[in-house]
Amino acid sequence: MAAAPSLDDPSTPPTAVAQLAAAEIARRTGVEQHDVALTLGSGWGRAAERLGEIVARIPAEEVPGFSASGIPGHSGTLTSVRLPNGSHALVVGARTHFYEGKGVRRVVHSVRAAAAAGAKVMVLTNGAGGIDPSWTPGTPVLISDHINLTAASPLEGATFIDVTDLYAKRLRDLAREVDPSLDEGVYVQFRGPQFETPAEVRMARAIGGTIVGMSTAIEAVAAREAGVEVFGISLITNLAAGISDSPLNHEEVLEAGRNAEDRLADLLSRIVHRIADDLAAR
């Protein structure tokens, strides 16, 4: 019997494993197509409960290409949700971070699997540090663009794609119909897992960044390659290093998320419902 396709085999196209994952998700959920997909970062975990009717929860490690999340604040499950308009959302609570050392293919597998499952929009959320001192912990900020400082790309071979409008303005405009007060900024992905130094934060600010974190940018590029629109939103969990005198720690990130989770879950659910209604009308 031939071995199953593996992301660790460089001769296996990563899309082949994504198709296997999508087929397993459809089998386990009974849902043929998920129209919207969400990756829930730190502070956003309760959003799945507010989106609609939970159809199924699947341990991530039981789906080809996925593994259990080893990061506090992540659920480690894939959840299928029926939205109020009858469409379906796939919620990924098992993000693989680049700093885990599992390779770029595993970092973006959830995005490719979501695209294979039919998603037309990928919602990427994260907990992040704010460079703008007016953003207090608990502030949600839309991502308008990114700077990738990991020196890694999910694209393989001579694959050239345009990322000029990677974070769709159309989707940001829909989000502002829900909450006109939402600010936006440029997300800078560092490799991690150490927090950024004050000098690195000054560099990020000098090159145009306003948000710093350890995820999202690589995933967004993979989504664009797959033909999926990207909506990004960060929870500012702390001021970035050097912006305030407070030391940084992961517990602070989790605490900021816990303090804001009800408000964030409500906000994100309303945004996703607005996006889903727009997709249905197109």
XYZ file of N, CA, C and O in Angstrom, residues 163-256:
376
model
N 0.857 40.943 -4.586
C 0.312 41.109 -3.231
C 0.090 42.586 -2.917
O 0.111 42.996 -1.757
N -0.141 43.386 -3.960
C -0.336 44.821 -3.757
C -1.500 45.102 -2.822
O -1.403 45.936 -1.910
N -2.620 44.407 -3.033
C -3.822 44.624 -2.218
C -4.142 43.359 -1.427
O -5.285 42.924 -1.362
N -3.109 42.782 -0.821
C -3.248 41.480 -0.157
C -4.370 41.472 0.875
O -5.181 40.543 0.930
N -4.446 42.494 1.713
C -5.508 42.602 2.723
C -6.628 43.463 2.115
O -6.508 44.682 2.027
N -7.686 42.800 1.702
C -8.694 43.429 0.844
C -9.337 44.657 1.487
O -9.937 44.561 2.557
N -9.217 45.793 0.815
C -9.866 47.012 1.300
C -11.375 46.819 1.360
O -12.048 47.342 2.261
N -11.919 46.068 0.408
C -13.356 45.813 0.387
C -13.818 45.189 1.695
O -14.868 45.557 2.253
N -13.034 44.260 2.227
C -13.405 43.594 3.473
C -13.210 44.516 4.677
O -13.999 44.479 5.629
N -12.169 45.338 4.626
C -11.987 46.320 5.715
C -13.147 47.308 5.742
O -13.615 47.710 6.811
N -13.631 47.696 4.564
C -14.780 48.599 4.504
C -16.024 47.943 5.100
O -16.819 48.600 5.791
N -16.208 46.646 4.843
C -17.341 45.927 5.438
C -17.214 45.899 6.957
O -18.205 46.054 7.679
N -15.996 45.710 7.455
C -15.781 45.684 8.902
C -16.122 47.031 9.528
O -16.684 47.107 10.627
N -15.814 48.111 8.799
C -16.114 49.441 9.336
C -17.600 49.763 9.259
O -18.065 50.667 9.962
N -18.343 49.025 8.449
C -19.798 49.168 8.508
C -20.314 48.617 9.841
O -21.307 49.111 10.377
N -19.624 47.638 10.370
C -19.984 47.056 11.664
C -19.504 47.945 12.799
O -20.226 48.194 13.764
N -18.264 48.446 12.692
C -17.692 49.300 13.738
C -16.851 50.383 13.066
O -15.691 50.157 12.717
N -17.417 51.577 12.876
C -16.702 52.652 12.181
C -15.456 53.125 12.923
O -14.618 53.811 12.322
N -15.304 52.783 14.205
C -14.164 53.271 14.977
C -12.902 52.458 14.765
O -11.837 52.830 15.269
N -12.982 51.347 14.024
C -11.815 50.481 13.854
C -10.673 51.207 13.157
O -10.845 51.771 12.078
N -9.514 51.179 13.781
C -8.306 51.754 13.189
C -7.608 50.672 12.370
O -7.995 49.500 12.408
N -6.574 51.041 11.616
C -5.843 50.047 10.853
C -4.353 50.317 10.936
O -3.922 51.420 11.285
N -3.558 49.295 10.614
C -2.115 49.448 10.685
C -1.398 48.402 9.856
O -2.012 47.517 9.269
N -0.078 48.519 9.822
C 0.784 47.615 9.065
C 1.417 46.615 10.034
O 2.097 47.001 10.983
N 1.177 45.335 9.749
C 1.640 44.250 10.616
C 3.046 43.819 10.195
O 3.308 43.592 9.013
N 3.937 43.698 11.162
C 5.304 43.242 10.904
C 5.481 41.879 11.558
O 5.384 41.755 12.785
N 5.721 40.850 10.738
C 5.942 39.519 11.298
C 7.427 39.291 11.518
O 8.230 39.299 10.584
N 7.779 39.047 12.791
C 9.113 38.617 13.160
C 9.105 37.094 13.296
O 8.065 36.464 13.437
N 10.284 36.502 13.304
C 10.396 35.050 13.386
C 9.977 34.523 14.756
O 9.282 33.518 14.857
N 10.367 35.209 15.861
C 10.074 34.719 17.203
C 10.923 33.501 17.534
O 11.795 33.113 16.779
N 10.660 32.794 18.670
C 9.585 33.085 19.617
C 9.913 34.162 20.647
O 9.072 34.506 21.461
N 11.149 34.666 20.672
C 11.435 35.761 21.593
C 10.673 37.004 21.168
O 10.427 37.210 19.981
N 10.265 37.813 22.154
C 9.644 39.087 21.814
C 10.694 40.012 21.192
O 11.905 39.817 21.361
N 10.214 41.025 20.496
C 11.100 41.932 19.789
C 11.879 42.794 20.787
O 11.377 43.131 21.861
N 13.086 43.174 20.417
C 13.850 44.106 21.240
C 13.381 45.530 20.961
O 12.772 45.804 19.914
N 13.646 46.471 21.855
C 13.298 47.854 21.572
C 13.911 48.362 20.268
O 13.269 49.114 19.527
N 15.141 47.928 19.956
C 15.779 48.360 18.712
C 15.030 47.794 17.506
O 14.868 48.480 16.481
N 14.584 46.547 17.600
C 13.826 45.955 16.497
C 12.487 46.659 16.308
O 12.021 46.833 15.180
N 11.869 47.063 17.401
C 10.612 47.792 17.308
C 10.843 49.162 16.656
O 10.058 49.605 15.811
N 11.946 49.823 17.022
C 12.262 51.106 16.374
C 12.486 50.901 14.877
O 12.068 51.729 14.061
N 13.143 49.804 14.510
C 13.334 49.498 13.090
C 11.996 49.284 12.402
O 11.767 49.807 11.299
N 11.131 48.499 13.037
C 9.820 48.232 12.449
C 9.058 49.532 12.217
O 8.429 49.722 11.170
N 9.117 50.420 13.190
C 8.429 51.705 13.044
C 9.064 52.533 11.920
O 8.351 53.169 11.130
N 10.383 52.491 11.813
C 11.079 53.280 10.793
C 10.733 52.820 9.379
O 10.732 53.628 8.439
N 10.440 51.530 9.210
C 10.119 51.029 7.860
C 8.621 50.985 7.598
O 8.177 50.440 6.581
N 7.825 51.542 8.525
C 6.399 51.693 8.260
C 5.482 50.785 9.044
O 4.266 50.797 8.829
N 6.030 49.985 9.959
C 5.193 49.081 10.744
C 4.543 49.766 11.930
O 5.092 50.715 12.497
N 3.356 49.277 12.287
C 2.673 49.796 13.476
C 2.225 48.680 14.421
O 1.776 48.944 15.525
N 2.318 47.422 13.964
C 1.923 46.252 14.752
C 3.037 45.224 14.601
O 3.552 45.026 13.504
N 3.417 44.545 15.705
C 4.452 43.518 15.609
C 3.922 42.206 16.177
O 3.189 42.181 17.160
N 4.301 41.101 15.517
C 3.855 39.792 15.970
C 4.634 38.679 15.301
O 5.655 38.915 14.634
N 4.139 37.445 15.462
C 4.889 36.260 15.032
C 4.062 35.330 14.158
O 4.322 34.128 14.101
N 3.069 35.868 13.462
C 2.219 35.018 12.620
C 1.672 35.846 11.461
O 2.135 36.949 11.189
N 0.699 35.287 10.749
C -0.205 35.983 9.824
C 0.370 36.300 8.438
O -0.272 35.973 7.418
N 1.535 36.947 8.347
C 2.012 37.407 7.037
C 2.228 36.248 6.074
O 1.803 36.305 4.913
N 2.895 35.204 6.530
C 3.163 34.059 5.657
C 1.850 33.387 5.257
O 1.660 32.979 4.103
N 0.915 33.295 6.195
C -0.391 32.697 5.909
C -1.153 33.515 4.872
O -1.823 32.958 3.984
N -1.061 34.836 4.981
C -1.778 35.705 4.046
C -1.279 35.509 2.623
O -2.071 35.500 1.669
N 0.017 35.344 2.445
C 0.570 35.120 1.112
C 0.053 33.800 0.541
O -0.314 33.712 -0.638
N -0.005 32.759 1.372
C -0.523 31.467 0.918
C -1.992 31.573 0.520
O -2.435 30.938 -0.447
N -2.743 32.380 1.251
C -4.152 32.578 0.905
C -4.284 33.248 -0.452
O -5.111 32.860 -1.288
N -3.471 34.262 -0.701
C -3.508 34.933 -2.001
C -3.146 33.956 -3.112
O -3.788 33.936 -4.176
N -2.116 33.129 -2.896
C -1.744 32.140 -3.910
C -2.918 31.219 -4.229
O -3.125 30.836 -5.383
N -3.719 30.887 -3.194
C -4.855 29.978 -3.377
C -6.086 30.681 -3.935
O -7.117 30.035 -4.156
N -6.002 31.990 -4.149
C -7.123 32.728 -4.716
C -8.186 33.120 -3.717
O -9.334 33.382 -4.086
N -7.796 33.196 -2.434
C -8.733 33.512 -1.359
C -8.513 34.950 -0.896
O -7.372 35.386 -0.715
N -9.596 35.708 -0.699
C -9.478 37.071 -0.155
C -9.063 37.008 1.305
O -9.473 36.104 2.043
N -8.287 37.990 1.742
C -7.756 38.006 3.101
C -8.313 39.191 3.886
O -8.299 40.332 3.410
N -8.797 38.880 5.090
C -9.170 39.907 6.062
C -8.339 39.656 7.312
O -8.381 38.568 7.888
N -7.558 40.646 7.723
C -6.705 40.495 8.897
C -7.083 41.472 9.991
O -7.403 42.634 9.714
N -7.034 40.995 11.231
C -7.317 41.869 12.366
C -6.481 41.420 13.566
O -6.388 40.229 13.867
N -5.835 42.384 14.205
C -4.985 42.126 15.361
C -5.652 42.610 16.640
O -6.313 43.662 16.642
N -5.456 41.862 17.706
C -5.774 42.341 19.049
C -4.473 42.880 19.641
O -3.485 42.143 19.761
N -4.452 44.154 19.966
C -3.272 44.718 20.631
C -3.297 44.239 22.084
O -4.149 44.657 22.878
N -2.383 43.332 22.401
C -2.351 42.757 23.753
C -1.404 43.513 24.678
O -1.496 43.384 25.897
N -0.494 44.267 24.085
C 0.505 44.996 24.876
C 1.164 46.033 23.977
O 1.112 45.926 22.742
N 1.753 47.033 24.574
C 2.596 47.943 23.805
C 3.911 47.233 23.521
O 4.441 46.511 24.367
N 4.435 47.416 22.318
C 5.657 46.734 21.915
C 6.837 47.189 22.764
O 6.805 48.241 23.415
N 7.892 46.396 22.756
C 9.071 46.660 23.584
C 9.627 48.063 23.323
O 9.813 48.468 22.176
N 9.866 48.775 24.395
C 10.424 50.115 24.285
C 9.392 51.206 24.156
O 9.707 52.385 24.355
N 8.140 50.845 23.819
C 7.078 51.850 23.735
C 6.598 52.202 25.144
O 6.214 53.327 25.429
N 6.629 51.208 26.023
C 6.361 51.457 27.443
C 7.509 50.867 28.247
O 8.377 50.175 27.704
N 7.513 51.121 29.545
C 8.595 50.624 30.395
C 8.329 49.219 30.919
O 9.178 48.633 31.590
N 7.162 48.645 30.609
C 6.791 47.341 31.155
C 7.491 46.213 30.405
O 7.578 46.241 29.172
N 8.000 45.202 31.129
C 8.563 44.031 30.444
C 7.453 43.229 29.773
O 6.282 43.342 30.133
N 7.828 42.417 28.782
C 6.859 41.637 28.022
C 6.889 40.181 28.467
O 7.942 39.634 28.770
N 5.701 39.550 28.490
C 5.631 38.114 28.761
C 4.354 37.556 28.147
O 3.386 38.281 27.916
N 4.358 36.242 27.875
C 3.225 35.633 27.184
C 1.972 35.639 28.052
O 0.845 35.710 27.544
N 2.123 35.579 29.363
C 0.960 35.611 30.234
C 0.222 36.938 30.087
O -1.005 36.997 30.159
N 0.979 38.019 29.845
C 0.348 39.318 29.611
C -0.520 39.269 28.353
O -1.619 39.818 28.318
N 0.000 38.600 27.321
C -0.754 38.449 26.079
C -2.059 37.709 26.342
O -3.141 38.109 25.907
N -1.971 36.593 27.081
C -3.156 35.795 27.360
C -4.150 36.562 28.226
O -5.361 36.486 28.015
N -3.639 37.313 29.211
C -4.531 38.069 30.097
C -5.280 39.148 29.335
O -6.484 39.340 29.529
N -4.572 39.844 28.429
C -5.244 40.872 27.634
C -6.336 40.252 26.776
O -7.413 40.818 26.608
